[in-house]
mmCIF file with all atom_site columns, C-alpha atoms in Angstrom:
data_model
loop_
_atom_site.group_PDB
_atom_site.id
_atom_site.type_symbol
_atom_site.label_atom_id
_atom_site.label_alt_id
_atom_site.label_comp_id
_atom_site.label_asym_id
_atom_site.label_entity_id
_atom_site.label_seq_id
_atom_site.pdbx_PDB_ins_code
_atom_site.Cartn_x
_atom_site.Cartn_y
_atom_site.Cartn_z
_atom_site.occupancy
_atom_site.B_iso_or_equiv
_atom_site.pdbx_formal_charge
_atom_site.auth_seq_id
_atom_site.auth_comp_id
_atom_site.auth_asym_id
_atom_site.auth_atom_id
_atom_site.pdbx_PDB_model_num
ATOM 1   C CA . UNK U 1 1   ? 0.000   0.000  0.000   1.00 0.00 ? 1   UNK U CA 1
ATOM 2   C CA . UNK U 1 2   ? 0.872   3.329  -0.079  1.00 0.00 ? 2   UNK U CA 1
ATOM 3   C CA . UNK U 1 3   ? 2.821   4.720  2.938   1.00 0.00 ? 3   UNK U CA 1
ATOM 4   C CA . UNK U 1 4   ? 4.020   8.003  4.009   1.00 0.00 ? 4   UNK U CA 1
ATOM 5   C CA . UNK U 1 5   ? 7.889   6.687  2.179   1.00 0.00 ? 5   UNK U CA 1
ATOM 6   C CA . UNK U 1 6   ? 6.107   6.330  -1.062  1.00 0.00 ? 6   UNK U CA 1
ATOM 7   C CA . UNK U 1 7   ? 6.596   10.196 -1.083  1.00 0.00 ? 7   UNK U CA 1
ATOM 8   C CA . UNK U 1 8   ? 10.282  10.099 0.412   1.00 0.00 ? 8   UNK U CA 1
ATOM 9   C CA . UNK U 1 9   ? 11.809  10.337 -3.441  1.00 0.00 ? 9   UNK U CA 1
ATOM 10  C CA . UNK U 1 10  ? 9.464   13.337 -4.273  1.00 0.00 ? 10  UNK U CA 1
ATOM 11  C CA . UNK U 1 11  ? 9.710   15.019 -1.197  1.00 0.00 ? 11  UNK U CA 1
ATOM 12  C CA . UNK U 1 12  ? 13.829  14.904 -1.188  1.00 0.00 ? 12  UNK U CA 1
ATOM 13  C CA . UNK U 1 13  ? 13.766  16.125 -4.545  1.00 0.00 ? 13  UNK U CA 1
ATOM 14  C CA . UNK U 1 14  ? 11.304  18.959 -4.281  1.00 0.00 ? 14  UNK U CA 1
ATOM 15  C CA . UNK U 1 15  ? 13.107  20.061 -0.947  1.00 0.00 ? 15  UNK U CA 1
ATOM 16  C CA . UNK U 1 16  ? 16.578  19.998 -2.413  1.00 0.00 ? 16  UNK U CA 1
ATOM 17  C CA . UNK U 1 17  ? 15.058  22.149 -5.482  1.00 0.00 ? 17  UNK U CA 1
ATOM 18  C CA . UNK U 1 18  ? 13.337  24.519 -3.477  1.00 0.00 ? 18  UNK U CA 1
ATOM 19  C CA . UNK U 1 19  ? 15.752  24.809 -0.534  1.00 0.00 ? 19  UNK U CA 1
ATOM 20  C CA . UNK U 1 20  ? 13.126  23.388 2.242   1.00 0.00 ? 20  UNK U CA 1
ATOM 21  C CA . UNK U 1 21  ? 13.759  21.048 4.775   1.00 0.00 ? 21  UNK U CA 1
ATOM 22  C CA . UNK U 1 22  ? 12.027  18.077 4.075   1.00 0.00 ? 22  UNK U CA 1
ATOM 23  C CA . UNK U 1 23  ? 10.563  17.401 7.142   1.00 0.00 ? 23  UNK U CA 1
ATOM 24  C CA . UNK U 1 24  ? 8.743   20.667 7.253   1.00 0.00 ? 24  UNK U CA 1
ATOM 25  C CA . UNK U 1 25  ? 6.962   19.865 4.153   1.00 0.00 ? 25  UNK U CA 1
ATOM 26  C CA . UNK U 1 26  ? 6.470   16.248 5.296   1.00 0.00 ? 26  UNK U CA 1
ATOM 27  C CA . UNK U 1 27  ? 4.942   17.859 8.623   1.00 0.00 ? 27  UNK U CA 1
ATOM 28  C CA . UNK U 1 28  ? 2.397   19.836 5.694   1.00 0.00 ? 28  UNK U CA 1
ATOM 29  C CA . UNK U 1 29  ? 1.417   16.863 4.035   1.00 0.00 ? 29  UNK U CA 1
ATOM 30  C CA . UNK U 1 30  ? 0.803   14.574 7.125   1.00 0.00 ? 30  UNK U CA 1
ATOM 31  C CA . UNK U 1 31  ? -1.258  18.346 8.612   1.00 0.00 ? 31  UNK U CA 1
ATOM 32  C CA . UNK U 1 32  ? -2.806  18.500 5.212   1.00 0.00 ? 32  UNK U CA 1
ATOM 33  C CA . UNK U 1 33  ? -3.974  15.141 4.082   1.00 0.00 ? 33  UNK U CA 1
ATOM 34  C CA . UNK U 1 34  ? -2.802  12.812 6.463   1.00 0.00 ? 34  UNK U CA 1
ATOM 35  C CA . UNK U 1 35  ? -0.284  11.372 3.034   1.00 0.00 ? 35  UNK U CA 1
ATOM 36  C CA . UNK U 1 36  ? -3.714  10.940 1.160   1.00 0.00 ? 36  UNK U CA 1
ATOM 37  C CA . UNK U 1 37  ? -3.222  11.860 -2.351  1.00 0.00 ? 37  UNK U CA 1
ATOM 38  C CA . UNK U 1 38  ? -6.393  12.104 -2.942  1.00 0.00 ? 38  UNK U CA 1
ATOM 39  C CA . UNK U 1 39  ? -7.528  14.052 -0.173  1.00 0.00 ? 39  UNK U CA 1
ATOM 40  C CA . UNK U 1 40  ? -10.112 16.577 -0.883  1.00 0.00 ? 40  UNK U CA 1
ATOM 41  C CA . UNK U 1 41  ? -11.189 19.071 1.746   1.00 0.00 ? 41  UNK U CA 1
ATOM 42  C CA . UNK U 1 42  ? -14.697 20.867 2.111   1.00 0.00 ? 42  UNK U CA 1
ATOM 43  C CA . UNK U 1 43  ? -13.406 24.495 0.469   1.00 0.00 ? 43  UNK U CA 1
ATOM 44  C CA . UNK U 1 44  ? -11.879 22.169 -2.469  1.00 0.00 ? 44  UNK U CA 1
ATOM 45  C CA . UNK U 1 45  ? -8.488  21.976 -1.768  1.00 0.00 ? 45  UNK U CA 1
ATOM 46  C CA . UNK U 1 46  ? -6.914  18.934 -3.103  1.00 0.00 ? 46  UNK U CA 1
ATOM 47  C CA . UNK U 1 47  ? -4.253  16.313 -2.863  1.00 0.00 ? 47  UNK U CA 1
ATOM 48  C CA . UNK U 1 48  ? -1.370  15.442 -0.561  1.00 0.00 ? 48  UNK U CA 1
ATOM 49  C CA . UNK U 1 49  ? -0.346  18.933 0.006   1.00 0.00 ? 49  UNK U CA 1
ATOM 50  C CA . UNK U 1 50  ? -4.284  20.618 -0.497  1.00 0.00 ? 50  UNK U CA 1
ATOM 51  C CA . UNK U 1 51  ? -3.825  23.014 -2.851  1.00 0.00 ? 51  UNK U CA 1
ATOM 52  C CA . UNK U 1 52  ? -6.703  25.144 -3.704  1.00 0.00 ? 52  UNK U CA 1
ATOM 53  C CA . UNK U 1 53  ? -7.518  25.228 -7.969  1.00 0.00 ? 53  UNK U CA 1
ATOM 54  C CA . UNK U 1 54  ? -6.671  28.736 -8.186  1.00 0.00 ? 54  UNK U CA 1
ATOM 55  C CA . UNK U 1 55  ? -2.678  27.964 -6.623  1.00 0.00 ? 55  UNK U CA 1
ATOM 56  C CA . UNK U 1 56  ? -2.375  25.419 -8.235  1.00 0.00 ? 56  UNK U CA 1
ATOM 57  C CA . UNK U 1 57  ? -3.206  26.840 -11.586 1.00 0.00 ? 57  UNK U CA 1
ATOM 58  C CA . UNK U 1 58  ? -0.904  29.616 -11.226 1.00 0.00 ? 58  UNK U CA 1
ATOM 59  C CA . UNK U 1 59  ? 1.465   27.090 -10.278 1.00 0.00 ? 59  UNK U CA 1
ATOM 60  C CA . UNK U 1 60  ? 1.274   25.024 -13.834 1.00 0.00 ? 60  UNK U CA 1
ATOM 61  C CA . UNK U 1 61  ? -0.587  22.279 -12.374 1.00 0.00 ? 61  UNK U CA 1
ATOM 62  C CA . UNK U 1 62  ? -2.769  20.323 -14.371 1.00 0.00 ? 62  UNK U CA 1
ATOM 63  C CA . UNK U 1 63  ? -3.517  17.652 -12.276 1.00 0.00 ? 63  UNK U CA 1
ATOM 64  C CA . UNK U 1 64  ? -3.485  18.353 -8.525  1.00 0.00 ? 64  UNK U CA 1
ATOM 65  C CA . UNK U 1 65  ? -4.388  14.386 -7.456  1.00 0.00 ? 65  UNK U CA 1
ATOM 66  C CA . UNK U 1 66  ? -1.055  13.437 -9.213  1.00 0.00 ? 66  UNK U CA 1
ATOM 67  C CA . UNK U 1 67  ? 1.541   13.378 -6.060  1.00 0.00 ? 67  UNK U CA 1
ATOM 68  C CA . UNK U 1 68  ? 4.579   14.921 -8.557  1.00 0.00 ? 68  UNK U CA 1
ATOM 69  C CA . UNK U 1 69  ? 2.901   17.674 -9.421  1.00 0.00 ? 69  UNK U CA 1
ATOM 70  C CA . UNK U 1 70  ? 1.582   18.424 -5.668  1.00 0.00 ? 70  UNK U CA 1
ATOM 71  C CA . UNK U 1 71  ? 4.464   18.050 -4.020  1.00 0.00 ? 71  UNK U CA 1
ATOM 72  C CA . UNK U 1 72  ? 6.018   20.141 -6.331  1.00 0.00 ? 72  UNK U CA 1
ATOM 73  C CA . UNK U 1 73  ? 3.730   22.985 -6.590  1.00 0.00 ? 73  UNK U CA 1
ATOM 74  C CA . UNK U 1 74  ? 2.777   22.839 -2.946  1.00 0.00 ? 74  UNK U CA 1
ATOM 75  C CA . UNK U 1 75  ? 6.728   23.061 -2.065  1.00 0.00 ? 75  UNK U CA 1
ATOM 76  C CA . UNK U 1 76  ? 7.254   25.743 -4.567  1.00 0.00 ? 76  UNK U CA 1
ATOM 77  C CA . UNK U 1 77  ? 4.505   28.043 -2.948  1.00 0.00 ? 77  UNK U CA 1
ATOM 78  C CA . UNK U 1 78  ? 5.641   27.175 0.829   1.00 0.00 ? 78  UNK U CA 1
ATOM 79  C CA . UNK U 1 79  ? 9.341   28.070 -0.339  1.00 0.00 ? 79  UNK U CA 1
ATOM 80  C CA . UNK U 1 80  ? 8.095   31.415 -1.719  1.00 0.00 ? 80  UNK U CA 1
ATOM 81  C CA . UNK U 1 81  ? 6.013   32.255 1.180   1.00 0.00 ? 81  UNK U CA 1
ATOM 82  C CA . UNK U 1 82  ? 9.567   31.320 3.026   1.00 0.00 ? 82  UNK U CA 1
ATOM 83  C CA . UNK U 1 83  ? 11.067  33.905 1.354   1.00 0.00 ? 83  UNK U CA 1
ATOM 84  C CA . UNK U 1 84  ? 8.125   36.464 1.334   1.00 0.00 ? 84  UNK U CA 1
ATOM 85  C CA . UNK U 1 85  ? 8.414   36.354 5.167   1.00 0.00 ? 85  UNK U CA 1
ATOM 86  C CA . UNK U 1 86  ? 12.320  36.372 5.475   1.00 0.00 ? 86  UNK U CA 1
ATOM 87  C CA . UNK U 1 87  ? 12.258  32.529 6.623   1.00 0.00 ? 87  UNK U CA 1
ATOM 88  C CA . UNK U 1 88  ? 9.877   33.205 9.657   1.00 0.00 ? 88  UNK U CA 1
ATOM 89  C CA . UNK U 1 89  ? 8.367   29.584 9.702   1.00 0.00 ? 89  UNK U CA 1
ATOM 90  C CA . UNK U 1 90  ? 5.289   30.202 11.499  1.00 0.00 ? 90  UNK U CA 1
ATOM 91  C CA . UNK U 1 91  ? 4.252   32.931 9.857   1.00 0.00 ? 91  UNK U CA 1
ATOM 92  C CA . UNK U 1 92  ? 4.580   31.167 6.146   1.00 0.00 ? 92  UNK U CA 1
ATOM 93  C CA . UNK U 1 93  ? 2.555   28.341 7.698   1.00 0.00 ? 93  UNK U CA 1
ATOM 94  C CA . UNK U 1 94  ? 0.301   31.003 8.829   1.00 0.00 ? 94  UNK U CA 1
ATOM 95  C CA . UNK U 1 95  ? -0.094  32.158 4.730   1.00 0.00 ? 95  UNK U CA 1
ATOM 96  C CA . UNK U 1 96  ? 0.109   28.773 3.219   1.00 0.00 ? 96  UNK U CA 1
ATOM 97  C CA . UNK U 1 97  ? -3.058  27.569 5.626   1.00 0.00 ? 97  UNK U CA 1
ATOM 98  C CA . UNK U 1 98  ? -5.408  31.330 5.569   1.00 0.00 ? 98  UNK U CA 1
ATOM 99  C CA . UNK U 1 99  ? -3.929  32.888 2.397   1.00 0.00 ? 99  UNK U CA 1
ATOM 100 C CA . UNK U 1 100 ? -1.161  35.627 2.062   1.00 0.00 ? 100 UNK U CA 1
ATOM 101 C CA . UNK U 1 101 ? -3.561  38.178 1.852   1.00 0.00 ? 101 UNK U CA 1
ATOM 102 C CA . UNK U 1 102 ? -4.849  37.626 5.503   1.00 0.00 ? 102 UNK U CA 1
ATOM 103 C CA . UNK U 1 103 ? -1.794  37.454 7.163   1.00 0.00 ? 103 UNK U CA 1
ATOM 104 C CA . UNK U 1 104 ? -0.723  40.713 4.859   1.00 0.00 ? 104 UNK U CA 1
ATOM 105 C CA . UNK U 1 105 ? -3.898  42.073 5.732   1.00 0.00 ? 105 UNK U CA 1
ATOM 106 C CA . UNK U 1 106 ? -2.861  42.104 9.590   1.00 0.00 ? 106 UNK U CA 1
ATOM 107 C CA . UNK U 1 107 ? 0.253   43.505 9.198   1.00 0.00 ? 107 UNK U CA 1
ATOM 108 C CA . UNK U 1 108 ? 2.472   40.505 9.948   1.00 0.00 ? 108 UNK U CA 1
ATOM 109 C CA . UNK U 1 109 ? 5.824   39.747 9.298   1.00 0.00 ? 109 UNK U CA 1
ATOM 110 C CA . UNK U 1 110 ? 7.646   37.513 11.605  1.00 0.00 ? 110 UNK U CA 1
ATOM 111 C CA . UNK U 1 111 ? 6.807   34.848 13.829  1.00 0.00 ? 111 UNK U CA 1
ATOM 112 C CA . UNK U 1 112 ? 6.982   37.264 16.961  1.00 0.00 ? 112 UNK U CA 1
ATOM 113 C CA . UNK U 1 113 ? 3.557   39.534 15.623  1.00 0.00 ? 113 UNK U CA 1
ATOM 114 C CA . UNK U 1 114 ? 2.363   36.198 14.961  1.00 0.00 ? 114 UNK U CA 1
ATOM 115 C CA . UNK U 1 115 ? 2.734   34.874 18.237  1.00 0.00 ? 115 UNK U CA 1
ATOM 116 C CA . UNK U 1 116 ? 1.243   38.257 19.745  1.00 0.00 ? 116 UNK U CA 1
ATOM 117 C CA . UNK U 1 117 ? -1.618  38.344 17.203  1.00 0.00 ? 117 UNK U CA 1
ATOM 118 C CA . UNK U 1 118 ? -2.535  34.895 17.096  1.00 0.00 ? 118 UNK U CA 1
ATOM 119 C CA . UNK U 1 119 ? -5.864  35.399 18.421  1.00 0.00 ? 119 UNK U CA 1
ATOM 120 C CA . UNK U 1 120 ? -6.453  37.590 15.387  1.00 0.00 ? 120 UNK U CA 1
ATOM 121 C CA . UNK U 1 121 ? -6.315  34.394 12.729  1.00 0.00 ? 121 UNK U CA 1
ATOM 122 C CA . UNK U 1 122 ? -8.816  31.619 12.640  1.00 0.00 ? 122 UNK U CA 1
ATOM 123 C CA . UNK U 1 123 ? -8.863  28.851 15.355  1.00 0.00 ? 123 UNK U CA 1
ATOM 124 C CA . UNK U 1 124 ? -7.778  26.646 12.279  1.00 0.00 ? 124 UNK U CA 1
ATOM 125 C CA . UNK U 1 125 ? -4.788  28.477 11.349  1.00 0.00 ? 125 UNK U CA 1
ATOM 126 C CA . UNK U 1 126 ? -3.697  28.519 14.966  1.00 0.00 ? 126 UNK U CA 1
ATOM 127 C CA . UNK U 1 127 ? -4.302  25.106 15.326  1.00 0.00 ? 127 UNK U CA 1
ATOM 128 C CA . UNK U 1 128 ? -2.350  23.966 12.446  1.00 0.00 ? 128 UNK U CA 1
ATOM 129 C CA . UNK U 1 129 ? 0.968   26.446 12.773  1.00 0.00 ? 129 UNK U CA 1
ATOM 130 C CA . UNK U 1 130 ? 1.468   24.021 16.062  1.00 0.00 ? 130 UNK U CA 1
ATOM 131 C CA . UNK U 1 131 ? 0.559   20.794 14.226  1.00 0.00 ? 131 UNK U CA 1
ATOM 132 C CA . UNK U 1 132 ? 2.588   21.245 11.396  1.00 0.00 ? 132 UNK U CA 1
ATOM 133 C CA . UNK U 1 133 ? 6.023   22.301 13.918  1.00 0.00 ? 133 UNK U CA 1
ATOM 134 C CA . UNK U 1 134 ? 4.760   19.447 15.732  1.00 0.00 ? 134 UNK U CA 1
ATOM 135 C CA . UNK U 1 135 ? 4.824   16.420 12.637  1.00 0.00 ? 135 UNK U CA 1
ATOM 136 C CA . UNK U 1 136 ? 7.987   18.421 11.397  1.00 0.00 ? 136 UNK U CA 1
ATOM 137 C CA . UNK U 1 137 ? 9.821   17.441 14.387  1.00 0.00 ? 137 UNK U CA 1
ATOM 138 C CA . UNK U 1 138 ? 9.154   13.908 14.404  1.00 0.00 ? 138 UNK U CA 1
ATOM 139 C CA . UNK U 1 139 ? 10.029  13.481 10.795  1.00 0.00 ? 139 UNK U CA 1
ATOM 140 C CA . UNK U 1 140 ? 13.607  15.341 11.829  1.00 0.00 ? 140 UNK U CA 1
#
């Protein structure tokens, strides 16, 4: 069957080409889809790492159920949220899970507004920031 290692190969690659750590975007998928590929949530985002249609179109992919294209598209955002937010973790978790715009909206930056603001995102996003840290550092 298909286990969370089915992914190892993808996941190594897409970290090495987007300069991520591997286990933070293993501690996504397991947050996101629990390493179901074709995971679909109730807003419509899809696959292993749940991207919404209109990400993944602007991120070239065609089919979001395919685990390739997923992983790499989903990587490719997180690493560009990464860099949006000058490598403050938290806070690109924060974007990746409620949208850029609402964490832009709020004014924050860096994990430390984040932490003092927290109240100010949904109960979901707070909930997953500490999820995904958490399934990160078991996969370390």
């Amino acid at each position: 069957g298909v286990t969370a290692s089915s992914f190892d190969g993808l996941i190594a690659s897409a970290a090495a080409r987007y300069g991520l750590d591997p286990s933070l975007i293993k501690g996504v998928i397991q947050t996101e889809s629990g390493f179901d590929a074709n995971a679909v949530s109730h807003a419509g985002a899809k696959g292993l790492m749940q991207l919404m249609d209109d990400t993944a179109r602007g991120l070239g992919v065609t089919d979001a159920f395919d685990p390739a294209q997923n992983i790499d598209a989903g990587s490719r955002f997180l690493s560009y949220l990464l860099r949006k937010y000058d490598g403050n973790v938290s806070t690109a978790l924060a974007a990746y899970n409620a949208g850029p715009g609402r964490v832009d909206r709020l004014g924050l930056t860096d994990d430390q507004q984040l932490r003092e603001r927290l109240s100010e995102l949904p109960a979901e996003t707070q909930r997953y920031i500490g999820k995904v840290l958490a399934a990160a550092q078991q996969w370390r």
